[in-house]
Short mmCIF file of C-alpha atoms in Angstrom, two decimals:
data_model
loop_
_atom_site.label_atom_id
_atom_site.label_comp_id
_atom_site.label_asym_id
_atom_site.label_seq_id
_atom_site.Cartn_x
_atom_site.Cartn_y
_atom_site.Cartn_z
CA UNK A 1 -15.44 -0.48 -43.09
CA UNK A 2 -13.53 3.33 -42.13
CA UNK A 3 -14.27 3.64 -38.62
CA UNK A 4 -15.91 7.51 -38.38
CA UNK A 5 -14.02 10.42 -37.26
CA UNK A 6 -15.51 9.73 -33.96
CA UNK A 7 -14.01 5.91 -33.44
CA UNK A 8 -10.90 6.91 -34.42
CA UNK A 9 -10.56 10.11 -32.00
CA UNK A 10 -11.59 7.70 -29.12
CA UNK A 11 -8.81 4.83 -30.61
CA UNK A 12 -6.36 7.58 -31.02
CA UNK A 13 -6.99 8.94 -26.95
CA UNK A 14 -6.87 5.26 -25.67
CA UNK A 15 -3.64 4.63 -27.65
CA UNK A 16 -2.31 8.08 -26.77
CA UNK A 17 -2.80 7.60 -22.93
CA UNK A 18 -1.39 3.65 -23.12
CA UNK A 19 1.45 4.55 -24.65
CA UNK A 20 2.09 7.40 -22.43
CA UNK A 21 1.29 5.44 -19.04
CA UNK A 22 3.55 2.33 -20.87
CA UNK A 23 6.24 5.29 -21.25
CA UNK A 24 6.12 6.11 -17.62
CA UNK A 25 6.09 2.30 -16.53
CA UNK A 26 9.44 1.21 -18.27
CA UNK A 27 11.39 4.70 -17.08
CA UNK A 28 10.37 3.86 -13.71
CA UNK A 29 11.90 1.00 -14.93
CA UNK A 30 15.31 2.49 -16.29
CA UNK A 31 15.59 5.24 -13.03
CA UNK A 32 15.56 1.26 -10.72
CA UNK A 33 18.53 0.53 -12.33
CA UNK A 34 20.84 3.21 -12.10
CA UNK A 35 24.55 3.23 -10.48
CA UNK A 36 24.75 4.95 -7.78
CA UNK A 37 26.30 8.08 -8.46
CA UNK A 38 23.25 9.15 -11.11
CA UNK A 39 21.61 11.74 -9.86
CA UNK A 40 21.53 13.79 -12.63
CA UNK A 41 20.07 11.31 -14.92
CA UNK A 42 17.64 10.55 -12.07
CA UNK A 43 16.63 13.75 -12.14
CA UNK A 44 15.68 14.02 -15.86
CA UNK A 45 14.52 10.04 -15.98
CA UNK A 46 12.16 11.55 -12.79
CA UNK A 47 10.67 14.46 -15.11
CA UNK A 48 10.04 12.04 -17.56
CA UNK A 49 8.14 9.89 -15.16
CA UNK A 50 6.02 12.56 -14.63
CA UNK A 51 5.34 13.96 -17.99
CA UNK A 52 4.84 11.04 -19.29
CA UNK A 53 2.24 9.73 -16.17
CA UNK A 54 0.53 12.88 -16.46
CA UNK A 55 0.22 13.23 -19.92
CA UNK A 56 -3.45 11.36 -20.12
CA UNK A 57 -4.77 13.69 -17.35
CA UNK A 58 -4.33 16.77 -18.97
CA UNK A 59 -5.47 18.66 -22.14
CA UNK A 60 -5.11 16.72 -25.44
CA UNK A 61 -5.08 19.16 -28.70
CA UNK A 62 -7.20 16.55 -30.94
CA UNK A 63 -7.81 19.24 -33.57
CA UNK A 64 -7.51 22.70 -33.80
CA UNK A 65 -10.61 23.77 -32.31
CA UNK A 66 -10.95 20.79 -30.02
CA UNK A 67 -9.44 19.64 -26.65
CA UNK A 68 -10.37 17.05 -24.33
CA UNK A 69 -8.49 15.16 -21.66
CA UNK A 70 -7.81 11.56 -22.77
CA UNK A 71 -8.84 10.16 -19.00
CA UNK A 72 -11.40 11.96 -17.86
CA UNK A 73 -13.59 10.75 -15.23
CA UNK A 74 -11.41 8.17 -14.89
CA UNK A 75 -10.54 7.71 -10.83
CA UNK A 76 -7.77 5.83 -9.64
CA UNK A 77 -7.69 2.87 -7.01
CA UNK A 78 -9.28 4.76 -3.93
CA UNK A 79 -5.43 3.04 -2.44
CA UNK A 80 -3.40 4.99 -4.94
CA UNK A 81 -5.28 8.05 -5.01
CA UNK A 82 -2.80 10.18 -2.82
CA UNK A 83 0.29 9.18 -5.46
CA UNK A 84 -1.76 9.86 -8.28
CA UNK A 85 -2.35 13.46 -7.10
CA UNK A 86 1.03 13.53 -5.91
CA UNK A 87 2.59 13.08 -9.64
CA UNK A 88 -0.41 15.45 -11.14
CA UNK A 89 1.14 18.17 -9.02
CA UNK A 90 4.58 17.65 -9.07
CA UNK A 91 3.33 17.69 -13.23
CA UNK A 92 1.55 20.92 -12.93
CA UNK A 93 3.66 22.87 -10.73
CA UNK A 94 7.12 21.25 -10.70
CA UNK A 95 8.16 19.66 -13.96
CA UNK A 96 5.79 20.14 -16.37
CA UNK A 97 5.00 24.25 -15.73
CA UNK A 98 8.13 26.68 -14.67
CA UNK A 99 5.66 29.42 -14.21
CA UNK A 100 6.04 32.23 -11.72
CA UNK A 101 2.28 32.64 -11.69
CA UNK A 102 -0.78 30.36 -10.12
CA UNK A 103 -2.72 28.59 -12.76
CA UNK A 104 -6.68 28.77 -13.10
CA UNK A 105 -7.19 25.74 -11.48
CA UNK A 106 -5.28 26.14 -8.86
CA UNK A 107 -5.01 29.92 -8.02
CA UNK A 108 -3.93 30.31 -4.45
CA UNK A 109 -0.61 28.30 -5.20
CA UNK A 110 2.03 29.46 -7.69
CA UNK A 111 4.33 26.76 -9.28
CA UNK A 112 7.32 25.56 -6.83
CA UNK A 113 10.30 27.75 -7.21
CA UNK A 114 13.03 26.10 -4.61
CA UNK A 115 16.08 27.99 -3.28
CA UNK A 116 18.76 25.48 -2.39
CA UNK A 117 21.52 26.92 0.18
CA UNK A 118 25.24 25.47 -0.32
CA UNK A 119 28.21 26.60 1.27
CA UNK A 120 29.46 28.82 -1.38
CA UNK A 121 26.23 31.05 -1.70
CA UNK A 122 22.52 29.61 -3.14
CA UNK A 123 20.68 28.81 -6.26
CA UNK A 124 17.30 28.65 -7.76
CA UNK A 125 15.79 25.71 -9.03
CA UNK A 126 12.25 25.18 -11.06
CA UNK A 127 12.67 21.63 -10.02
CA UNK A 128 14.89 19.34 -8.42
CA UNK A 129 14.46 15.76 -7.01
CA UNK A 130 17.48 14.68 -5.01
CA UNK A 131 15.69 10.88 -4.33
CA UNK A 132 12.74 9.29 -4.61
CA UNK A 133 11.68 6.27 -2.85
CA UNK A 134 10.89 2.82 -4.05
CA UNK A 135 7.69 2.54 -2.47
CA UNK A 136 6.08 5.66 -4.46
CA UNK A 137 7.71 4.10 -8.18
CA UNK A 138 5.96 1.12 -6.95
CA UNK A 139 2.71 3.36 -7.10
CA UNK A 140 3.07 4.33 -9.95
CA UNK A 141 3.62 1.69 -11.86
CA UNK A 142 0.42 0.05 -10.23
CA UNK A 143 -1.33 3.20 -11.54
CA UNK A 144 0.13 2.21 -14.69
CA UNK A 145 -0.89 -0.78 -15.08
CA UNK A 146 -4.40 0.00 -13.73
CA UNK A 147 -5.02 2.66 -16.30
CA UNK A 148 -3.81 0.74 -19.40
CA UNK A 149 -5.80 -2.53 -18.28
CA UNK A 150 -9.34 -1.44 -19.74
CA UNK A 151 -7.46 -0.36 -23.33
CA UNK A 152 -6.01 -4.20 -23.89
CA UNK A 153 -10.14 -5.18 -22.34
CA UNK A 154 -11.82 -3.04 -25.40
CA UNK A 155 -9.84 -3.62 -28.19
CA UNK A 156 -8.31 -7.27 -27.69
CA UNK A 157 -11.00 -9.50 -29.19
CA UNK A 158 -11.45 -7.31 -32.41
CA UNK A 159 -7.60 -7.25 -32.68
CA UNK A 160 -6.71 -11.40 -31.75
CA UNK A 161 -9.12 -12.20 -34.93
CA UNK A 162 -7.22 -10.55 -37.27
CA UNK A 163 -3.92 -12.13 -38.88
CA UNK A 164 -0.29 -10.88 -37.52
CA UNK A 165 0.87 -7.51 -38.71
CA UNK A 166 0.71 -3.60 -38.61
CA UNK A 167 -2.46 -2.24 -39.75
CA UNK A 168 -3.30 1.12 -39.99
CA UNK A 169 -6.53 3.05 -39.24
#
């Protein structure tokens, strides 16, 4: 039996935020094992941490009339709370929006714009991130995991009886 329109927009936000939080796990992944010497890379493997983290928590287009956000309601480990907010912000007003103006949410504070003295003069930066620690990857990838655990919960015993292969929906 065709699941309704309304299973499949609920399949297609649980898949949509474990593969995004999956995304974010194994580039925390890829940024641990960098040469030293990598900070540029770091820097965009970083952003895509972020993006990538965040992506769940924010507005999903699901048609054209209709957005939701895929993880709603959803609270973190009361332990992990502080780095989840942490990588919401650094989404909304460091990598993910290069705004010069506050958003709606969050209208006393406009995005980060960073000015970044050198011997030779200055420059402007939307976003930089010169290190970040191992501790706060660590986080994350907890957060990961903790988010994607109740997706595999739902759908495994309906999946495991069905022979190997792709299957569409």
């Amino acid at each position: 039996m065709r699941p309704t329109s309304a299973e499949l927009t609920d399949v297609w936000l649980h898949v949509y935020s474990r593969t995004s939080l999956l995304e974010a796990d194994s580039v925390i992944n890829a940024l641990r094992s960098l040469p030293p010497g990598s900070e540029t890379l770091a820097q965009a493997l970083m952003c895509s941490i972020v993006i990538a983290y965040a992506r769940p928590f924010t507005k999903s287009q699901i048609t054209k009339s209709i957005r939701t956000v895929p993880l709603k309601g959803i609270r973190p480990p009361r332990e992990l709370a502080s780095t989840h907010c942490l990588v919401l912000k650094l989404r909304n007003k460091v990598f993910g929006h290069k705004d010069a103006v506050p958003d709606k949410e969050d209208s006393k504070a406009a995005n980060i714009v960073l000015i970044r003295r050198v011997p030779s003069g200055f420059h402007f930066h939307a976003a930089i991130v010169a290190d970040i620690s191992p501790s706060l990857l660590t986080e994350i990838k907890e957060l990961c995991t903790f988010f994607v655990a109740p997706f595999i919960a739902r759908y495994r015993a309906d999946i495991m009886q069905r022979p190997e292969g792709f299957y569409e929906l």
